[in-house]
Amino acid sequence: MVAPDELRVAATIENVSRVSDFVRDAGKRLQLTDDVLFDIDVAVEEASTNIVRHAYGPDHRGDMQVRVEAADDAVYVTLTDWGVPFDADSAHLDVDVPLEVRAEGGMGVLLVHKLMDGVTRKMASAPGGPNVLTLTKHIGVDVRPADADG
Amino acid sequence: MEITQRVEDGITVVQPDGRIDTLAAEQLDQALQATMAGGDHKIVMDMSKVEYISSAGLRSLAAVLVKCREEGGDMKLAALNERVTRVFKIIGFDILMSVSDTPEAAIAEFSASAAS
């Protein structure tokens, strides 16, 4: 197990890119390939955008926290918010519907599920409690942080 | 993100440079809406310098495609890298949108469809 990286910021659209930067930096330290980093990058942006838009929305403020950790041959990215529990997986995208309809929503959730090997969601059991989304990406080789070399 | 535009054979070629994330998608959206407001509805998106796209960017492109077709034009994509192509395929946009290897090939497709 490699020590986790963690960042907690206000859940705003502007901070989505801070979360993305943080996860990319952590991924580089873990020497993930560009392909794996890309998949995690997209999934994290989609998931954190959902937190800003749906867990809090325009009328509520709160934080989001991201944690990156690696064990054996997988990377785990955990996103936590303390907003309204939102079952993003219900925003199902039907890829057979016309383009105009498809553009309305559900694309982000589909990308998260297709690009990640595992997606688990734990909703808060009481108001204000943590909603925890864990994204798992298998990388085929044991994770080794860059600074562990030599 | 930097966005450059040029006109070739009456076709507007738009080249975004960088990551099309949620914030950049808004910027791209504004640029493309301004292009269409100027009466240009035949657009080639040169994606050769786009290393990343998320659903926000896909939504912008879909909206532009729909608007262009409504106005009798079209939007065609060119030079998608492998990873960006994967995102398009997951959403099914590779089937709905014309994708060429180069901007020149996309421009030629406009000429071919005008001639037919």
Short mmCIF file of C-alpha atoms in Angstrom, two decimals:
data_model
loop_
_atom_site.label_atom_id
_atom_site.label_comp_id
_atom_site.label_asym_id
_atom_site.label_seq_id
_atom_site.Cartn_x
_atom_site.Cartn_y
_atom_site.Cartn_z
CA MET A 1 0.00 0.00 0.00
CA VAL A 2 1.33 3.39 -1.03
CA ALA A 3 0.51 6.34 1.27
CA PRO A 4 -2.58 8.19 0.00
CA ASP A 5 -2.69 11.74 -1.35
CA GLU A 6 -5.63 13.83 -0.18
CA LEU A 7 -7.11 17.23 -1.03
CA ARG A 8 -10.19 18.96 0.38
CA VAL A 9 -11.55 22.08 -1.35
CA ALA A 10 -14.81 24.04 -1.66
CA ALA A 11 -17.09 22.32 -4.15
CA THR A 12 -17.13 24.83 -7.01
CA ILE A 13 -16.81 24.44 -10.78
CA GLU A 14 -13.53 26.38 -10.63
CA ASN A 15 -12.14 23.88 -8.12
CA VAL A 16 -12.96 20.90 -10.36
CA SER A 17 -9.76 21.69 -12.26
CA ARG A 18 -7.81 21.84 -8.96
CA VAL A 19 -9.09 18.36 -8.16
CA SER A 20 -8.12 17.19 -11.66
CA ASP A 21 -4.62 18.70 -11.37
CA PHE A 22 -4.18 17.09 -7.96
CA VAL A 23 -5.21 13.65 -9.23
CA ARG A 24 -2.97 13.91 -12.30
CA ASP A 25 0.01 14.88 -10.13
CA ALA A 26 -0.68 11.97 -7.77
CA GLY A 27 -0.99 9.64 -10.79
CA LYS A 28 2.33 10.81 -12.17
CA ARG A 29 4.00 10.13 -8.82
CA LEU A 30 2.58 6.61 -9.03
CA GLN A 31 4.05 6.35 -12.54
CA LEU A 32 0.71 5.55 -14.14
CA THR A 33 0.70 5.33 -17.92
CA ASP A 34 -0.78 8.19 -19.95
CA ASP A 35 -3.71 5.96 -20.97
CA VAL A 36 -4.57 5.10 -17.35
CA LEU A 37 -4.12 8.73 -16.28
CA PHE A 38 -6.45 9.90 -19.06
CA ASP A 39 -9.21 7.49 -18.01
CA ILE A 40 -8.92 8.51 -14.34
CA ASP A 41 -8.74 12.20 -15.34
CA VAL A 42 -12.04 12.06 -17.26
CA ALA A 43 -13.81 10.00 -14.58
CA VAL A 44 -12.69 12.34 -11.78
CA GLU A 45 -13.81 15.45 -13.68
CA GLU A 46 -17.22 13.93 -14.37
CA ALA A 47 -17.68 12.77 -10.78
CA SER A 48 -16.54 16.03 -9.18
CA THR A 49 -18.69 18.09 -11.57
CA ASN A 50 -21.66 15.99 -10.46
CA ILE A 51 -20.85 16.80 -6.83
CA VAL A 52 -20.82 20.55 -7.56
CA ARG A 53 -23.98 20.46 -9.68
CA HIS A 54 -26.10 17.86 -7.90
CA ALA A 55 -24.86 17.23 -4.35
CA TYR A 56 -24.77 20.94 -3.56
CA GLY A 57 -26.34 22.79 -6.49
CA PRO A 58 -26.43 26.59 -6.81
CA ASP A 59 -27.93 27.24 -3.36
CA HIS A 60 -25.67 25.24 -1.10
CA ARG A 61 -22.01 25.38 -0.26
CA GLY A 62 -19.78 22.67 0.98
CA ASP A 63 -16.56 20.82 0.41
CA MET A 64 -15.41 17.97 -1.74
CA GLN A 65 -12.49 15.78 -0.89
CA VAL A 66 -10.42 13.61 -3.17
CA ARG A 67 -8.09 10.85 -2.09
CA VAL A 68 -5.79 8.86 -4.35
CA GLU A 69 -4.27 5.63 -3.14
CA ALA A 70 -2.76 2.59 -4.73
CA ALA A 71 -2.52 -1.01 -3.68
CA ASP A 72 -1.11 -3.95 -5.62
CA ASP A 73 -2.25 -3.52 -9.20
CA ALA A 74 -5.01 -0.94 -8.74
CA VAL A 75 -5.51 2.75 -8.13
CA TYR A 76 -8.41 3.91 -5.97
CA VAL A 77 -9.77 7.45 -6.21
CA THR A 78 -12.25 8.33 -3.50
CA LEU A 79 -14.45 11.43 -3.83
CA THR A 80 -16.38 12.54 -0.77
CA ASP A 81 -19.02 15.25 -0.38
CA TRP A 82 -21.36 16.25 2.42
CA GLY A 83 -24.25 17.41 0.26
CA VAL A 84 -27.54 15.87 -0.75
CA PRO A 85 -27.14 12.17 -1.59
CA PHE A 86 -27.34 11.94 -5.36
CA ASP A 87 -27.71 8.67 -7.17
CA ALA A 88 -25.85 9.66 -10.32
CA ASP A 89 -26.10 6.11 -11.61
CA SER A 90 -29.82 6.67 -12.14
CA ALA A 91 -28.94 9.28 -14.78
CA HIS A 92 -28.75 6.52 -17.34
CA LEU A 93 -27.74 7.40 -20.88
CA ASP A 94 -29.47 5.64 -23.73
CA VAL A 95 -26.98 5.70 -26.60
CA ASP A 96 -29.74 4.86 -29.09
CA VAL A 97 -31.65 8.11 -28.61
CA PRO A 98 -31.24 11.10 -30.98
CA LEU A 99 -28.28 13.41 -30.51
CA GLU A 100 -30.35 16.30 -29.18
CA VAL A 101 -31.68 14.14 -26.35
CA ARG A 102 -28.35 12.47 -25.69
CA ALA A 103 -26.67 15.83 -25.19
CA GLU A 104 -28.92 16.61 -22.23
CA GLY A 105 -27.31 14.39 -19.66
CA GLY A 106 -26.06 11.03 -18.58
CA MET A 107 -22.89 11.16 -20.67
CA GLY A 108 -20.68 11.80 -17.67
CA VAL A 109 -22.01 8.84 -15.72
CA LEU A 110 -21.60 6.55 -18.73
CA LEU A 111 -17.98 7.70 -19.16
CA VAL A 112 -17.22 7.05 -15.48
CA HIS A 113 -18.58 3.52 -15.68
CA LYS A 114 -16.91 2.67 -19.00
CA LEU A 115 -13.50 4.13 -18.15
CA MET A 116 -13.25 2.72 -14.62
CA ASP A 117 -13.09 -0.95 -13.61
CA GLY A 118 -15.13 -0.36 -10.47
CA VAL A 119 -17.54 2.31 -9.25
CA THR A 120 -18.99 2.08 -5.75
CA ARG A 121 -21.20 4.65 -4.09
CA LYS A 122 -21.97 4.92 -0.39
CA MET A 123 -24.70 7.44 0.41
CA ALA A 124 -24.89 9.39 3.65
CA SER A 125 -27.18 7.72 6.18
CA ALA A 126 -28.13 11.09 7.74
CA PRO A 127 -28.26 14.69 6.42
CA GLY A 128 -24.81 16.25 6.34
CA GLY A 129 -23.08 12.88 6.42
CA PRO A 130 -20.48 11.88 3.86
CA ASN A 131 -21.39 10.57 0.41
CA VAL A 132 -18.45 8.50 -0.75
CA LEU A 133 -17.74 7.50 -4.34
CA THR A 134 -14.84 5.13 -4.97
CA LEU A 135 -13.42 4.71 -8.46
CA THR A 136 -11.18 1.72 -9.08
CA LYS A 137 -8.79 1.37 -12.01
CA HIS A 138 -6.75 -1.80 -12.49
CA ILE A 139 -3.40 -1.08 -14.02
CA GLY A 140 -2.03 -4.55 -14.59
CA VAL A 141 1.24 -3.99 -12.75
CA ASP A 142 2.10 -3.29 -9.15
CA VAL A 143 1.99 0.39 -8.32
CA ARG A 144 5.31 1.97 -7.51
CA PRO A 145 5.69 5.62 -6.56
CA ALA A 146 8.32 7.58 -8.48
CA ASP A 147 10.22 8.51 -5.32
CA ALA A 148 10.57 4.83 -4.34
CA ASP A 149 13.03 4.24 -7.16
CA GLY A 150 16.68 3.70 -6.33
CA MET B 1 -7.40 27.12 -23.99
CA GLU B 2 -6.47 28.82 -27.23
CA ILE B 3 -8.93 28.60 -30.12
CA THR B 4 -7.91 29.60 -33.63
CA GLN B 5 -10.19 29.85 -36.64
CA ARG B 6 -9.48 30.06 -40.35
CA VAL B 7 -11.61 29.82 -43.48
CA GLU B 8 -10.64 27.41 -46.23
CA ASP B 9 -12.77 26.94 -49.36
CA GLY B 10 -15.72 28.55 -47.59
CA ILE B 11 -15.44 26.16 -44.63
CA THR B 12 -14.62 27.46 -41.14
CA VAL B 13 -11.86 25.39 -39.57
CA VAL B 14 -11.80 25.70 -35.77
CA GLN B 15 -8.73 24.48 -33.90
CA PRO B 16 -8.89 24.30 -30.10
CA ASP B 17 -5.51 23.84 -28.43
CA GLY B 18 -5.35 22.02 -25.09
CA ARG B 19 -7.76 20.35 -22.69
CA ILE B 20 -11.51 20.65 -23.29
CA ASP B 21 -12.68 20.32 -19.69
CA THR B 22 -15.80 21.88 -18.15
CA LEU B 23 -14.46 25.45 -18.09
CA ALA B 24 -12.78 25.24 -21.51
CA ALA B 25 -16.00 23.81 -22.96
CA GLU B 26 -17.78 27.06 -22.04
CA GLN B 27 -15.09 29.01 -23.85
CA LEU B 28 -15.36 26.74 -26.91
CA ASP B 29 -19.12 27.04 -26.80
CA GLN B 30 -18.96 30.84 -26.86
CA ALA B 31 -16.48 30.86 -29.75
CA LEU B 32 -18.57 28.46 -31.82
CA GLN B 33 -21.83 30.26 -31.05
CA ALA B 34 -20.21 33.50 -32.28
CA THR B 35 -19.04 31.74 -35.45
CA MET B 36 -22.53 30.43 -36.16
CA ALA B 37 -24.10 33.81 -35.34
CA GLY B 38 -21.87 35.21 -38.10
CA GLY B 39 -23.61 32.89 -40.55
CA ASP B 40 -21.00 30.13 -40.75
CA HIS B 41 -22.67 26.73 -40.49
CA LYS B 42 -20.11 24.59 -42.29
CA ILE B 43 -17.52 23.88 -39.62
CA VAL B 44 -14.56 21.54 -39.40
CA MET B 45 -13.26 20.93 -35.88
CA ASP B 46 -9.52 20.31 -36.15
CA MET B 47 -8.92 18.29 -32.98
CA SER B 48 -5.22 17.60 -33.58
CA LYS B 49 -4.17 19.71 -30.58
CA VAL B 50 -6.87 18.43 -28.21
CA GLU B 51 -5.35 16.02 -25.72
CA TYR B 52 -8.40 15.66 -23.47
CA ILE B 53 -12.18 16.00 -23.63
CA SER B 54 -14.94 15.32 -21.11
CA SER B 55 -18.73 15.25 -21.42
CA ALA B 56 -18.95 19.06 -21.22
CA GLY B 57 -16.97 19.35 -24.46
CA LEU B 58 -19.03 16.62 -26.09
CA ARG B 59 -22.22 18.49 -25.19
CA SER B 60 -20.86 21.69 -26.78
CA LEU B 61 -19.95 19.86 -29.98
CA ALA B 62 -23.33 18.11 -30.11
CA ALA B 63 -25.15 21.43 -29.75
CA VAL B 64 -23.08 22.95 -32.56
CA LEU B 65 -23.69 19.95 -34.81
CA VAL B 66 -27.45 20.15 -34.30
CA LYS B 67 -27.50 23.91 -34.95
CA CYS B 68 -25.34 23.63 -38.09
CA ARG B 69 -27.58 20.91 -39.53
CA GLU B 70 -30.70 22.94 -38.73
CA GLU B 71 -29.21 25.75 -40.81
CA GLY B 72 -28.41 23.46 -43.73
CA GLY B 73 -24.73 23.04 -42.84
CA ASP B 74 -22.79 20.49 -40.85
CA MET B 75 -19.95 20.10 -38.39
CA LYS B 76 -17.24 17.56 -39.16
CA LEU B 77 -14.43 16.38 -36.90
CA ALA B 78 -10.85 15.80 -37.89
CA ALA B 79 -7.62 14.46 -36.39
CA LEU B 80 -8.88 13.03 -33.08
CA ASN B 81 -6.15 11.38 -31.04
CA GLU B 82 -6.58 7.81 -29.83
CA ARG B 83 -7.74 8.64 -26.31
CA VAL B 84 -10.19 11.32 -27.41
CA THR B 85 -11.54 8.87 -30.01
CA ARG B 86 -12.22 6.38 -27.22
CA VAL B 87 -14.39 8.95 -25.41
CA PHE B 88 -16.33 9.66 -28.61
CA LYS B 89 -16.87 5.93 -29.17
CA ILE B 90 -18.18 5.33 -25.64
CA ILE B 91 -20.85 7.99 -26.16
CA GLY B 92 -21.52 6.84 -29.73
CA PHE B 93 -20.58 10.17 -31.31
CA ASP B 94 -18.19 8.46 -33.75
CA ILE B 95 -21.26 7.15 -35.57
CA LEU B 96 -23.33 10.34 -35.44
CA MET B 97 -20.54 12.69 -36.44
CA SER B 98 -18.31 12.58 -39.48
CA VAL B 99 -14.72 11.92 -38.38
CA SER B 100 -11.81 12.36 -40.82
CA ASP B 101 -8.10 11.76 -40.37
CA THR B 102 -7.15 15.31 -41.38
CA PRO B 103 -8.87 18.72 -41.62
CA GLU B 104 -8.19 18.69 -45.37
CA ALA B 105 -10.11 15.42 -45.73
CA ALA B 106 -13.01 16.89 -43.74
CA ILE B 107 -13.07 19.97 -45.97
CA ALA B 108 -13.03 17.73 -49.04
CA GLU B 109 -16.07 15.90 -47.66
CA PHE B 110 -18.01 19.16 -47.67
CA SER B 111 -17.08 19.71 -51.32
CA ALA B 112 -18.03 16.13 -52.18
CA SER B 113 -21.44 16.40 -50.52
CA ALA B 114 -22.08 19.77 -52.26
CA ALA B 115 -21.25 18.21 -55.64
CA SER B 116 -23.50 15.18 -55.17
#
